[in-house]
Structure formats: structure tokens, C-alpha cells
């Protein structure tokens, strides 16, 4: 089993043109996920069993159009990779875990300070503990081998 939770989130508006941060998000969020899959896929294929869990994001509207467009793009790409892997894998289970506002350190690094502050404020107000995501992952893992939980969306009840 692999829990693939690669992610950085230096938030800013697109017109800030933080190209180095865009490249970092593409490298970590998308390429990191792909490299994680590449590390385990041959072994899982040889064994004809395995479970890959990729962490993406909950939904576009929850993020808003004014922050994190590149972050959202990388995490939507993770969703696309996951669905493609699921469709081409009859012996493997593939789960996308899509957390809403969760208590993490993601908003502490990089990006525009105003956008980061707004994201931190929303997180402080709404966020669920990371343990809630871990419990959801545990649920997917605990299913019988012939049951594939394709997607889990976990949001705080207060998140619209």
C-alpha cells in the first residue's frame, strides 16, 4: 500500500506570476505523486495486488477563484492520474482522498502573505484535524480486497 500525500501550497493569485512557486507545486504535487506511483507500481503489478491512495483536494469552489489556481490544477491532475490508474488496473485498488479545510502546515510556507493569511484564517475557523483524514484512509484500507473505494471527500461540516 502507498499513501501518496505529496503537497506544497504557496498560495497567490495567478497574476502575481510566482513562476518558481508554480514549478515547485508541479514538481512536488504532481511529479512527486507520479514518482511515488512509479516506486510501487512494478511491485504491486508483480504481486497482482496493492492499494494506492492519492491525496488530492476537495473541490474547486471551496478554494475560490482568487487563490491557489496552480495548486488546484496540480491536485486536479492527481485526480486525473488516479482515475486513469484505476481504469487500467484490475488487480490494484486506487483511492483518491479529497480533504476540505484540514489543520496542516501547508499555509505556513510561500505564496502571497495576504492570501496565506486569508487561508490560515479560514483554516483556523473551519478546519478538521488531520486525524479525520487518517481515519478516512483507514476506512478505505480496511475494505475487502475486492472492494475499491474510488473516492473519499472529507470536509468540515461548517465548510460550504
mmCIF file of C-alpha atoms in Angstrom:
data_model
loop_
_atom_site.group_PDB
_atom_site.id
_atom_site.type_symbol
_atom_site.label_atom_id
_atom_site.label_comp_id
_atom_site.label_asym_id
_atom_site.label_seq_id
_atom_site.Cartn_x
_atom_site.Cartn_y
_atom_site.Cartn_z
ATOM 1 C CA UNK A 1 0.000 0.000 0.000
ATOM 2 C CA UNK A 2 1.063 3.552 -0.705
ATOM 3 C CA UNK A 3 -0.442 6.676 0.835
ATOM 4 C CA UNK A 4 0.749 9.313 -1.603
ATOM 5 C CA UNK A 5 0.445 12.661 0.171
ATOM 6 C CA UNK A 6 2.831 14.883 -1.749
ATOM 7 C CA UNK A 7 1.982 18.543 -1.437
ATOM 8 C CA UNK A 8 3.089 22.140 -1.156
ATOM 9 C CA UNK A 9 0.698 25.071 -1.366
ATOM 10 C CA UNK A 10 2.266 28.525 -1.764
ATOM 11 C CA UNK A 11 -0.979 30.395 -2.464
ATOM 12 C CA UNK A 12 -1.181 33.513 -4.594
ATOM 13 C CA UNK A 13 -3.244 34.971 -7.374
ATOM 14 C CA UNK A 14 -2.223 33.937 -10.858
ATOM 15 C CA UNK A 15 -1.292 37.478 -11.884
ATOM 16 C CA UNK A 16 1.401 37.530 -9.182
ATOM 17 C CA UNK A 17 3.404 35.387 -11.640
ATOM 18 C CA UNK A 18 5.229 33.375 -8.985
ATOM 19 C CA UNK A 19 6.612 31.030 -11.619
ATOM 20 C CA UNK A 20 9.208 29.418 -9.335
ATOM 21 C CA UNK A 21 6.409 28.519 -6.908
ATOM 22 C CA UNK A 22 4.297 27.160 -9.785
ATOM 23 C CA UNK A 23 7.186 24.914 -10.770
ATOM 24 C CA UNK A 24 7.649 23.799 -7.163
ATOM 25 C CA UNK A 25 3.966 22.820 -6.926
ATOM 26 C CA UNK A 26 4.121 20.944 -10.227
ATOM 27 C CA UNK A 27 7.300 19.171 -9.108
ATOM 28 C CA UNK A 28 6.054 18.182 -5.661
ATOM 29 C CA UNK A 29 2.292 17.817 -6.079
ATOM 30 C CA UNK A 30 2.172 16.172 -9.486
ATOM 31 C CA UNK A 31 5.625 14.782 -10.223
ATOM 32 C CA UNK A 32 6.010 13.673 -6.596
ATOM 33 C CA UNK A 33 2.753 11.750 -6.847
ATOM 34 C CA UNK A 34 3.827 10.165 -10.135
ATOM 35 C CA UNK A 35 7.228 9.205 -8.721
ATOM 36 C CA UNK A 36 5.544 7.633 -5.687
ATOM 37 C CA UNK A 37 3.368 5.565 -8.001
ATOM 38 C CA UNK A 38 6.410 4.602 -10.092
ATOM 39 C CA UNK A 39 8.190 3.364 -6.968
ATOM 40 C CA UNK A 40 5.477 0.869 -6.027
ATOM 41 C CA UNK A 41 3.599 0.031 -9.216
ATOM 42 C CA UNK A 42 6.004 -2.599 -10.587
ATOM 43 C CA UNK A 43 5.967 -4.467 -7.256
ATOM 44 C CA UNK A 44 2.190 -4.281 -6.998
ATOM 45 C CA UNK A 45 1.767 -5.456 -10.594
ATOM 46 C CA UNK A 46 4.121 -8.381 -9.982
ATOM 47 C CA UNK A 47 2.131 -9.371 -6.884
ATOM 48 C CA UNK A 48 -1.195 -8.662 -8.618
ATOM 49 C CA UNK A 49 -2.354 -6.791 -5.545
ATOM 50 C CA UNK A 50 -1.904 -3.410 -3.933
ATOM 51 C CA UNK A 51 -3.607 -0.208 -2.900
ATOM 52 C CA UNK A 52 -2.552 3.289 -3.966
ATOM 53 C CA UNK A 53 -4.118 6.193 -2.120
ATOM 54 C CA UNK A 54 -3.529 9.625 -3.624
ATOM 55 C CA UNK A 55 -4.378 12.796 -1.722
ATOM 56 C CA UNK A 56 -5.920 15.499 -3.926
ATOM 57 C CA UNK A 57 -8.302 18.297 -2.875
ATOM 58 C CA UNK A 58 -11.973 18.558 -2.129
ATOM 59 C CA UNK A 59 -13.375 20.783 -4.873
ATOM 60 C CA UNK A 60 -12.736 23.855 -6.960
ATOM 61 C CA UNK A 61 -15.429 26.146 -5.486
ATOM 62 C CA UNK A 62 -14.177 25.564 -1.964
ATOM 63 C CA UNK A 63 -10.867 27.154 -2.889
ATOM 64 C CA UNK A 64 -12.298 30.185 -4.668
ATOM 65 C CA UNK A 65 -11.129 31.688 -7.927
ATOM 66 C CA UNK A 66 -8.769 34.194 -6.290
ATOM 67 C CA UNK A 67 -6.307 31.805 -4.693
ATOM 68 C CA UNK A 68 -4.381 28.748 -5.489
ATOM 69 C CA UNK A 69 -5.160 28.221 -9.167
ATOM 70 C CA UNK A 70 -1.899 26.389 -9.817
ATOM 71 C CA UNK A 71 -2.259 24.374 -6.606
ATOM 72 C CA UNK A 72 -5.771 23.380 -7.672
ATOM 73 C CA UNK A 73 -4.500 22.475 -11.146
ATOM 74 C CA UNK A 74 -1.831 20.160 -9.726
ATOM 75 C CA UNK A 75 -4.285 18.454 -7.394
ATOM 76 C CA UNK A 76 -6.872 18.051 -10.158
ATOM 77 C CA UNK A 77 -4.107 16.434 -12.202
ATOM 78 C CA UNK A 78 -3.603 13.995 -9.310
ATOM 79 C CA UNK A 79 -7.303 13.157 -9.556
ATOM 80 C CA UNK A 80 -6.938 12.529 -13.309
ATOM 81 C CA UNK A 81 -3.876 10.321 -12.815
ATOM 82 C CA UNK A 82 -5.708 8.378 -10.109
ATOM 83 C CA UNK A 83 -8.768 7.764 -12.268
ATOM 84 C CA UNK A 84 -6.610 6.678 -15.206
ATOM 85 C CA UNK A 85 -4.628 4.312 -12.987
ATOM 86 C CA UNK A 86 -7.856 2.910 -11.568
ATOM 87 C CA UNK A 87 -9.218 2.232 -15.056
ATOM 88 C CA UNK A 88 -6.083 0.445 -16.225
ATOM 89 C CA UNK A 89 -5.660 -1.602 -13.033
ATOM 90 C CA UNK A 90 -7.814 -4.662 -12.460
ATOM 91 C CA UNK A 91 -5.706 -6.074 -9.619
ATOM 92 C CA UNK A 92 -4.995 -2.832 -7.752
ATOM 93 C CA UNK A 93 -7.193 -0.614 -5.664
ATOM 94 C CA UNK A 94 -6.885 3.132 -6.250
ATOM 95 C CA UNK A 95 -8.421 5.686 -3.920
ATOM 96 C CA UNK A 96 -8.472 9.464 -4.187
ATOM 97 C CA UNK A 97 -8.783 11.181 -0.820
ATOM 98 C CA UNK A 98 -10.027 14.748 -1.153
ATOM 99 C CA UNK A 99 -9.775 16.717 2.081
ATOM 100 C CA UNK A 100 -11.507 20.006 2.743
ATOM 101 C CA UNK A 101 -10.085 22.503 5.218
ATOM 102 C CA UNK A 102 -7.707 20.485 7.380
ATOM 103 C CA UNK A 103 -5.265 21.535 10.076
ATOM 104 C CA UNK A 104 -1.873 21.333 8.365
ATOM 105 C CA UNK A 105 1.207 23.469 7.899
ATOM 106 C CA UNK A 106 0.516 23.988 4.172
ATOM 107 C CA UNK A 107 -0.464 27.650 4.572
ATOM 108 C CA UNK A 108 2.706 28.469 6.522
ATOM 109 C CA UNK A 109 5.111 28.476 3.582
ATOM 110 C CA UNK A 110 5.491 30.578 0.450
ATOM 111 C CA UNK A 111 2.961 32.448 -1.609
ATOM 112 C CA UNK A 112 1.447 35.851 -1.105
ATOM 113 C CA UNK A 113 1.188 36.864 2.561
ATOM 114 C CA UNK A 114 -2.339 38.293 2.231
ATOM 115 C CA UNK A 115 -3.637 35.186 0.507
ATOM 116 C CA UNK A 116 -1.854 32.973 3.056
ATOM 117 C CA UNK A 117 -3.381 34.966 5.907
ATOM 118 C CA UNK A 118 -6.879 34.558 4.465
ATOM 119 C CA UNK A 119 -6.330 30.818 4.017
ATOM 120 C CA UNK A 120 -4.994 30.496 7.579
ATOM 121 C CA UNK A 121 -7.997 32.416 8.943
ATOM 122 C CA UNK A 122 -10.408 30.112 7.102
ATOM 123 C CA UNK A 123 -8.463 27.091 8.278
ATOM 124 C CA UNK A 124 -8.477 28.312 11.887
ATOM 125 C CA UNK A 125 -12.223 28.818 11.698
ATOM 126 C CA UNK A 126 -13.254 25.686 9.806
ATOM 127 C CA UNK A 127 -10.529 23.059 9.818
ATOM 128 C CA UNK A 128 -10.878 19.499 10.960
ATOM 129 C CA UNK A 129 -7.914 17.662 12.479
ATOM 130 C CA UNK A 130 -5.606 15.711 10.202
ATOM 131 C CA UNK A 131 -6.635 12.608 12.168
ATOM 132 C CA UNK A 132 -10.033 12.779 10.428
ATOM 133 C CA UNK A 133 -8.283 12.288 7.091
ATOM 134 C CA UNK A 134 -6.225 9.429 8.516
ATOM 135 C CA UNK A 135 -9.418 7.738 9.730
ATOM 136 C CA UNK A 136 -10.970 8.054 6.272
ATOM 137 C CA UNK A 137 -7.855 6.493 4.743
ATOM 138 C CA UNK A 138 -8.111 3.703 7.307
ATOM 139 C CA UNK A 139 -11.695 3.092 6.189
ATOM 140 C CA UNK A 140 -10.620 2.665 2.546
ATOM 141 C CA UNK A 141 -7.765 0.372 3.510
ATOM 142 C CA UNK A 142 -9.985 -1.794 5.727
ATOM 143 C CA UNK A 143 -12.316 -2.797 2.907
ATOM 144 C CA UNK A 144 -12.091 -6.322 1.496
ATOM 145 C CA UNK A 145 -9.652 -6.810 -1.381
ATOM 146 C CA UNK A 146 -12.479 -6.939 -3.922
ATOM 147 C CA UNK A 147 -13.898 -3.564 -2.786
ATOM 148 C CA UNK A 148 -12.330 -0.450 -4.255
ATOM 149 C CA UNK A 149 -13.287 2.805 -2.559
ATOM 150 C CA UNK A 150 -12.588 5.105 -5.508
ATOM 151 C CA UNK A 151 -13.018 8.462 -3.829
ATOM 152 C CA UNK A 152 -13.472 9.921 -0.374
ATOM 153 C CA UNK A 153 -14.353 13.582 0.135
ATOM 154 C CA UNK A 154 -13.856 14.686 3.739
ATOM 155 C CA UNK A 155 -14.944 18.183 4.717
ATOM 156 C CA UNK A 156 -15.707 20.001 7.929
ATOM 157 C CA UNK A 157 -19.458 20.288 8.398
ATOM 158 C CA UNK A 158 -19.037 24.098 8.528
ATOM 159 C CA UNK A 159 -17.401 24.240 5.085
ATOM 160 C CA UNK A 160 -19.762 25.257 2.316
#
